[in-house]
């Protein structure tokens, strides 16, 4: 939740949005109070005044965290950070870096799920992702409330990972959903 709030601040707390563009779990440290701190702003970029994105942005970032539109069209905007944040959420849930996890599992999960016009395909993927949850999180078993919270968390991660930036939530929406999830715990 604190990490999401950091990105909300970068995206809306300045006259021009700042896109971090180098999402990776290795770019966060925990302080003595276990509050995450964001590191390495060397690749962060401000969106030019009057623009909604950076065009012809150099493609860089951690494999599995870079948004498809950044790779294919060299376009960079806030939704690219949302995509990378979704990768971070999946890593927190599964205990695997996204490139490892998706290399081995997620492409097959998506392929096996029937894509329809509604969110049922997301629910199918989420149910399968829950099977890959880090055993440390599961412990001695899942209580129904915990399973429901994990499903909400996984569904949010999958929405952040949408192939189209237009279909991804904003970081404000992501932070709100994480706050609601935290308060329901």
PDB file of C-alpha atoms in Angstrom:
ATOM      1  CA  UNK A   1       0.000   0.000   0.000  1.00  0.00           C
ATOM      2  CA  UNK A   2       2.850   2.407   0.831  1.00  0.00           C
ATOM      3  CA  UNK A   3       4.513   1.612  -2.483  1.00  0.00           C
ATOM      4  CA  UNK A   4       1.291   2.384  -4.361  1.00  0.00           C
ATOM      5  CA  UNK A   5       1.027   5.696  -2.494  1.00  0.00           C
ATOM      6  CA  UNK A   6       4.581   6.539  -3.570  1.00  0.00           C
ATOM      7  CA  UNK A   7       3.597   6.091  -7.202  1.00  0.00           C
ATOM      8  CA  UNK A   8       0.415   8.113  -6.744  1.00  0.00           C
ATOM      9  CA  UNK A   9       2.617  10.932  -5.451  1.00  0.00           C
ATOM     10  CA  UNK A  10       4.960  10.662  -8.436  1.00  0.00           C
ATOM     11  CA  UNK A  11       2.036  10.664 -10.869  1.00  0.00           C
ATOM     12  CA  UNK A  12      -0.109  13.463  -9.396  1.00  0.00           C
ATOM     13  CA  UNK A  13       1.927  15.272  -6.738  1.00  0.00           C
ATOM     14  CA  UNK A  14       3.918  17.459  -9.114  1.00  0.00           C
ATOM     15  CA  UNK A  15       2.966  19.928 -11.853  1.00  0.00           C
ATOM     16  CA  UNK A  16       3.999  17.296 -14.418  1.00  0.00           C
ATOM     17  CA  UNK A  17       3.651  13.543 -13.811  1.00  0.00           C
ATOM     18  CA  UNK A  18       6.842  11.620 -13.134  1.00  0.00           C
ATOM     19  CA  UNK A  19       7.063   8.127 -14.623  1.00  0.00           C
ATOM     20  CA  UNK A  20       9.424   5.907 -12.641  1.00  0.00           C
ATOM     21  CA  UNK A  21       9.852   3.392 -15.495  1.00  0.00           C
ATOM     22  CA  UNK A  22      12.248   1.021 -13.698  1.00  0.00           C
ATOM     23  CA  UNK A  23       9.937  -1.135 -11.599  1.00  0.00           C
ATOM     24  CA  UNK A  24      11.544  -4.093  -9.862  1.00  0.00           C
ATOM     25  CA  UNK A  25      11.334  -5.518  -6.368  1.00  0.00           C
ATOM     26  CA  UNK A  26      15.069  -4.894  -6.049  1.00  0.00           C
ATOM     27  CA  UNK A  27      14.401  -1.138  -6.230  1.00  0.00           C
ATOM     28  CA  UNK A  28      12.747  -1.094  -2.806  1.00  0.00           C
ATOM     29  CA  UNK A  29      14.301  -1.262   0.640  1.00  0.00           C
ATOM     30  CA  UNK A  30      12.580  -1.505   4.006  1.00  0.00           C
ATOM     31  CA  UNK A  31      13.570   0.980   6.692  1.00  0.00           C
ATOM     32  CA  UNK A  32      13.824   0.136  10.405  1.00  0.00           C
ATOM     33  CA  UNK A  33      10.007   0.407  10.685  1.00  0.00           C
ATOM     34  CA  UNK A  34       9.447  -1.868   7.646  1.00  0.00           C
ATOM     35  CA  UNK A  35       8.299   1.068   5.521  1.00  0.00           C
ATOM     36  CA  UNK A  36       9.319   0.537   1.891  1.00  0.00           C
ATOM     37  CA  UNK A  37      11.582   3.139   0.312  1.00  0.00           C
ATOM     38  CA  UNK A  38      11.877   3.565  -3.449  1.00  0.00           C
ATOM     39  CA  UNK A  39      15.426   3.613  -4.840  1.00  0.00           C
ATOM     40  CA  UNK A  40      17.119   4.628  -8.086  1.00  0.00           C
ATOM     41  CA  UNK A  41      15.369   7.521  -9.781  1.00  0.00           C
ATOM     42  CA  UNK A  42      18.011   7.626 -12.510  1.00  0.00           C
ATOM     43  CA  UNK A  43      15.521   6.486 -15.164  1.00  0.00           C
ATOM     44  CA  UNK A  44      12.497   8.481 -13.962  1.00  0.00           C
ATOM     45  CA  UNK A  45      11.157  10.956 -16.507  1.00  0.00           C
ATOM     46  CA  UNK A  46       8.706  13.869 -16.381  1.00  0.00           C
ATOM     47  CA  UNK A  47       5.963  13.882 -18.966  1.00  0.00           C
ATOM     48  CA  UNK A  48       6.414  17.071 -21.021  1.00  0.00           C
ATOM     49  CA  UNK A  49       4.087  19.966 -20.298  1.00  0.00           C
ATOM     50  CA  UNK A  50       0.870  19.700 -22.292  1.00  0.00           C
ATOM     51  CA  UNK A  51       1.519  16.041 -23.172  1.00  0.00           C
ATOM     52  CA  UNK A  52       0.043  12.832 -21.775  1.00  0.00           C
ATOM     53  CA  UNK A  53       2.979  10.590 -22.622  1.00  0.00           C
ATOM     54  CA  UNK A  54       6.614  10.519 -23.617  1.00  0.00           C
ATOM     55  CA  UNK A  55       7.067   9.446 -27.226  1.00  0.00           C
ATOM     56  CA  UNK A  56      10.190   7.730 -28.504  1.00  0.00           C
ATOM     57  CA  UNK A  57      11.218   6.929 -24.923  1.00  0.00           C
ATOM     58  CA  UNK A  58      14.213   4.601 -24.736  1.00  0.00           C
ATOM     59  CA  UNK A  59      13.026   1.113 -23.851  1.00  0.00           C
ATOM     60  CA  UNK A  60      14.575   0.104 -20.557  1.00  0.00           C
ATOM     61  CA  UNK A  61      13.541  -1.684 -17.447  1.00  0.00           C
ATOM     62  CA  UNK A  62      13.463  -5.078 -15.830  1.00  0.00           C
ATOM     63  CA  UNK A  63      12.252  -7.990 -17.949  1.00  0.00           C
ATOM     64  CA  UNK A  64       8.672  -8.822 -17.009  1.00  0.00           C
ATOM     65  CA  UNK A  65       7.995  -5.362 -15.588  1.00  0.00           C
ATOM     66  CA  UNK A  66       8.076  -3.327 -18.822  1.00  0.00           C
ATOM     67  CA  UNK A  67       4.670  -2.493 -20.311  1.00  0.00           C
ATOM     68  CA  UNK A  68       3.911  -3.873 -23.787  1.00  0.00           C
ATOM     69  CA  UNK A  69       3.307  -0.415 -25.291  1.00  0.00           C
ATOM     70  CA  UNK A  70       6.688   0.755 -24.027  1.00  0.00           C
ATOM     71  CA  UNK A  71       8.363  -2.158 -25.798  1.00  0.00           C
ATOM     72  CA  UNK A  72       6.357  -2.039 -29.034  1.00  0.00           C
ATOM     73  CA  UNK A  73       5.833   1.719 -29.509  1.00  0.00           C
ATOM     74  CA  UNK A  74       8.471   3.345 -27.249  1.00  0.00           C
ATOM     75  CA  UNK A  75       5.637   5.165 -25.441  1.00  0.00           C
ATOM     76  CA  UNK A  76       5.969   5.917 -21.732  1.00  0.00           C
ATOM     77  CA  UNK A  77       3.224   7.143 -19.404  1.00  0.00           C
ATOM     78  CA  UNK A  78       1.830   6.528 -15.919  1.00  0.00           C
ATOM     79  CA  UNK A  79       0.089   3.336 -17.041  1.00  0.00           C
ATOM     80  CA  UNK A  80       3.525   1.838 -17.751  1.00  0.00           C
ATOM     81  CA  UNK A  81       4.250   2.146 -14.021  1.00  0.00           C
ATOM     82  CA  UNK A  82       0.872   0.502 -13.303  1.00  0.00           C
ATOM     83  CA  UNK A  83       1.882  -2.459 -15.468  1.00  0.00           C
ATOM     84  CA  UNK A  84       5.179  -2.811 -13.598  1.00  0.00           C
ATOM     85  CA  UNK A  85       3.349  -2.489 -10.288  1.00  0.00           C
ATOM     86  CA  UNK A  86       1.101  -5.391 -11.307  1.00  0.00           C
ATOM     87  CA  UNK A  87       4.250  -7.470 -11.820  1.00  0.00           C
ATOM     88  CA  UNK A  88       5.387  -6.479  -8.334  1.00  0.00           C
ATOM     89  CA  UNK A  89       2.012  -7.529  -6.865  1.00  0.00           C
ATOM     90  CA  UNK A  90       2.279 -10.932  -8.569  1.00  0.00           C
ATOM     91  CA  UNK A  91       5.805 -11.318  -7.228  1.00  0.00           C
ATOM     92  CA  UNK A  92       4.626 -10.538  -3.693  1.00  0.00           C
ATOM     93  CA  UNK A  93       1.787 -13.043  -4.019  1.00  0.00           C
ATOM     94  CA  UNK A  94       3.699 -15.915  -5.603  1.00  0.00           C
ATOM     95  CA  UNK A  95       7.212 -15.386  -4.271  1.00  0.00           C
ATOM     96  CA  UNK A  96       8.522 -15.532  -7.864  1.00  0.00           C
ATOM     97  CA  UNK A  97       9.830 -12.757 -10.080  1.00  0.00           C
ATOM     98  CA  UNK A  98       7.397 -12.117 -12.872  1.00  0.00           C
ATOM     99  CA  UNK A  99       9.733 -13.200 -15.653  1.00  0.00           C
ATOM    100  CA  UNK A 100      10.303 -16.568 -13.915  1.00  0.00           C
ATOM    101  CA  UNK A 101       6.652 -17.020 -12.973  1.00  0.00           C
ATOM    102  CA  UNK A 102       5.242 -16.066 -16.342  1.00  0.00           C
ATOM    103  CA  UNK A 103       7.891 -17.945 -18.260  1.00  0.00           C
ATOM    104  CA  UNK A 104       6.849 -21.144 -16.540  1.00  0.00           C
ATOM    105  CA  UNK A 105       3.185 -20.697 -15.698  1.00  0.00           C
ATOM    106  CA  UNK A 106       1.148 -17.646 -16.596  1.00  0.00           C
ATOM    107  CA  UNK A 107       1.254 -17.933 -20.379  1.00  0.00           C
ATOM    108  CA  UNK A 108      -0.189 -21.431 -20.003  1.00  0.00           C
ATOM    109  CA  UNK A 109      -2.817 -20.175 -17.546  1.00  0.00           C
ATOM    110  CA  UNK A 110      -3.943 -17.462 -19.923  1.00  0.00           C
ATOM    111  CA  UNK A 111      -3.930 -19.864 -22.867  1.00  0.00           C
ATOM    112  CA  UNK A 112      -6.096 -22.355 -20.927  1.00  0.00           C
ATOM    113  CA  UNK A 113      -8.645 -19.714 -19.877  1.00  0.00           C
ATOM    114  CA  UNK A 114     -11.495 -18.944 -22.211  1.00  0.00           C
ATOM    115  CA  UNK A 115     -11.462 -15.216 -22.975  1.00  0.00           C
ATOM    116  CA  UNK A 116     -14.951 -13.725 -23.058  1.00  0.00           C
ATOM    117  CA  UNK A 117     -16.400 -10.226 -23.095  1.00  0.00           C
ATOM    118  CA  UNK A 118     -16.711 -10.116 -19.299  1.00  0.00           C
ATOM    119  CA  UNK A 119     -14.322 -10.586 -16.384  1.00  0.00           C
ATOM    120  CA  UNK A 120     -14.814 -14.375 -16.137  1.00  0.00           C
ATOM    121  CA  UNK A 121     -11.472 -15.007 -17.808  1.00  0.00           C
ATOM    122  CA  UNK A 122      -9.776 -12.867 -15.146  1.00  0.00           C
ATOM    123  CA  UNK A 123     -11.505 -14.906 -12.433  1.00  0.00           C
ATOM    124  CA  UNK A 124     -10.282 -18.124 -14.072  1.00  0.00           C
ATOM    125  CA  UNK A 125      -6.703 -16.846 -14.176  1.00  0.00           C
ATOM    126  CA  UNK A 126      -6.914 -15.600 -10.576  1.00  0.00           C
ATOM    127  CA  UNK A 127      -8.126 -18.990  -9.335  1.00  0.00           C
ATOM    128  CA  UNK A 128      -5.166 -20.642 -11.032  1.00  0.00           C
ATOM    129  CA  UNK A 129      -2.684 -18.040  -9.745  1.00  0.00           C
ATOM    130  CA  UNK A 130      -3.854 -18.752  -6.186  1.00  0.00           C
ATOM    131  CA  UNK A 131      -2.428 -22.251  -6.700  1.00  0.00           C
ATOM    132  CA  UNK A 132       1.022 -20.684  -7.041  1.00  0.00           C
ATOM    133  CA  UNK A 133       0.841 -18.612  -3.855  1.00  0.00           C
ATOM    134  CA  UNK A 134       4.050 -18.553  -1.855  1.00  0.00           C
ATOM    135  CA  UNK A 135       3.862 -21.297   0.833  1.00  0.00           C
ATOM    136  CA  UNK A 136       5.057 -18.760   3.422  1.00  0.00           C
ATOM    137  CA  UNK A 137       1.800 -16.851   2.910  1.00  0.00           C
ATOM    138  CA  UNK A 138      -0.335 -19.994   3.040  1.00  0.00           C
ATOM    139  CA  UNK A 139       1.276 -21.353   6.219  1.00  0.00           C
ATOM    140  CA  UNK A 140      -0.955 -24.016   7.780  1.00  0.00           C
ATOM    141  CA  UNK A 141      -3.801 -23.334   5.375  1.00  0.00           C
ATOM    142  CA  UNK A 142      -6.057 -20.629   4.055  1.00  0.00           C
ATOM    143  CA  UNK A 143      -9.045 -19.307   5.907  1.00  0.00           C
ATOM    144  CA  UNK A 144     -11.982 -18.308   3.674  1.00  0.00           C
ATOM    145  CA  UNK A 145     -11.417 -14.609   4.460  1.00  0.00           C
ATOM    146  CA  UNK A 146      -7.738 -14.870   3.589  1.00  0.00           C
ATOM    147  CA  UNK A 147      -8.512 -16.675   0.344  1.00  0.00           C
ATOM    148  CA  UNK A 148     -11.031 -13.989  -0.591  1.00  0.00           C
ATOM    149  CA  UNK A 149      -8.469 -11.234   0.109  1.00  0.00           C
ATOM    150  CA  UNK A 150      -5.845 -13.066  -1.937  1.00  0.00           C
ATOM    151  CA  UNK A 151      -8.304 -13.376  -4.825  1.00  0.00           C
ATOM    152  CA  UNK A 152      -9.005  -9.623  -4.703  1.00  0.00           C
ATOM    153  CA  UNK A 153      -5.251  -8.950  -4.590  1.00  0.00           C
ATOM    154  CA  UNK A 154      -4.567 -11.304  -7.517  1.00  0.00           C
ATOM    155  CA  UNK A 155      -7.428  -9.831  -9.554  1.00  0.00           C
ATOM    156  CA  UNK A 156      -5.997  -6.341  -9.030  1.00  0.00           C
ATOM    157  CA  UNK A 157      -2.557  -7.580 -10.142  1.00  0.00           C
ATOM    158  CA  UNK A 158      -4.043  -9.109 -13.293  1.00  0.00           C
ATOM    159  CA  UNK A 159      -5.936  -5.895 -14.111  1.00  0.00           C
ATOM    160  CA  UNK A 160      -2.705  -3.919 -13.713  1.00  0.00           C
ATOM    161  CA  UNK A 161      -1.140  -6.347 -16.196  1.00  0.00           C
ATOM    162  CA  UNK A 162      -3.669  -5.668 -18.952  1.00  0.00           C
ATOM    163  CA  UNK A 163      -2.057  -5.564 -22.391  1.00  0.00           C
ATOM    164  CA  UNK A 164      -3.703  -2.204 -23.077  1.00  0.00           C
ATOM    165  CA  UNK A 165      -2.789   0.793 -20.933  1.00  0.00           C
ATOM    166  CA  UNK A 166      -6.348   2.082 -21.353  1.00  0.00           C
ATOM    167  CA  UNK A 167      -7.670  -1.031 -19.606  1.00  0.00           C
ATOM    168  CA  UNK A 168      -5.365  -0.676 -16.595  1.00  0.00           C
ATOM    169  CA  UNK A 169      -6.498   1.176 -13.473  1.00  0.00           C
ATOM    170  CA  UNK A 170      -4.747   4.379 -12.439  1.00  0.00           C
ATOM    171  CA  UNK A 171      -2.328   4.239  -9.509  1.00  0.00           C
ATOM    172  CA  UNK A 172      -4.900   6.226  -7.516  1.00  0.00           C
ATOM    173  CA  UNK A 173      -7.429   3.438  -8.091  1.00  0.00           C
ATOM    174  CA  UNK A 174      -4.826   0.778  -7.268  1.00  0.00           C
ATOM    175  CA  UNK A 175      -3.910   2.536  -4.000  1.00  0.00           C
ATOM    176  CA  UNK A 176      -7.601   2.861  -3.054  1.00  0.00           C
ATOM    177  CA  UNK A 177      -8.233  -0.831  -3.701  1.00  0.00           C
ATOM    178  CA  UNK A 178      -5.186  -1.843  -1.677  1.00  0.00           C
ATOM    179  CA  UNK A 179      -6.309   0.423   1.175  1.00  0.00           C
ATOM    180  CA  UNK A 180      -9.789  -1.160   1.130  1.00  0.00           C
ATOM    181  CA  UNK A 181      -8.202  -4.597   1.131  1.00  0.00           C
ATOM    182  CA  UNK A 182      -5.967  -3.630   4.061  1.00  0.00           C
ATOM    183  CA  UNK A 183      -8.918  -2.261   6.042  1.00  0.00           C
ATOM    184  CA  UNK A 184     -10.911  -5.450   5.435  1.00  0.00           C
ATOM    185  CA  UNK A 185      -8.127  -7.599   6.925  1.00  0.00           C
TER     186      UNK A 185
END
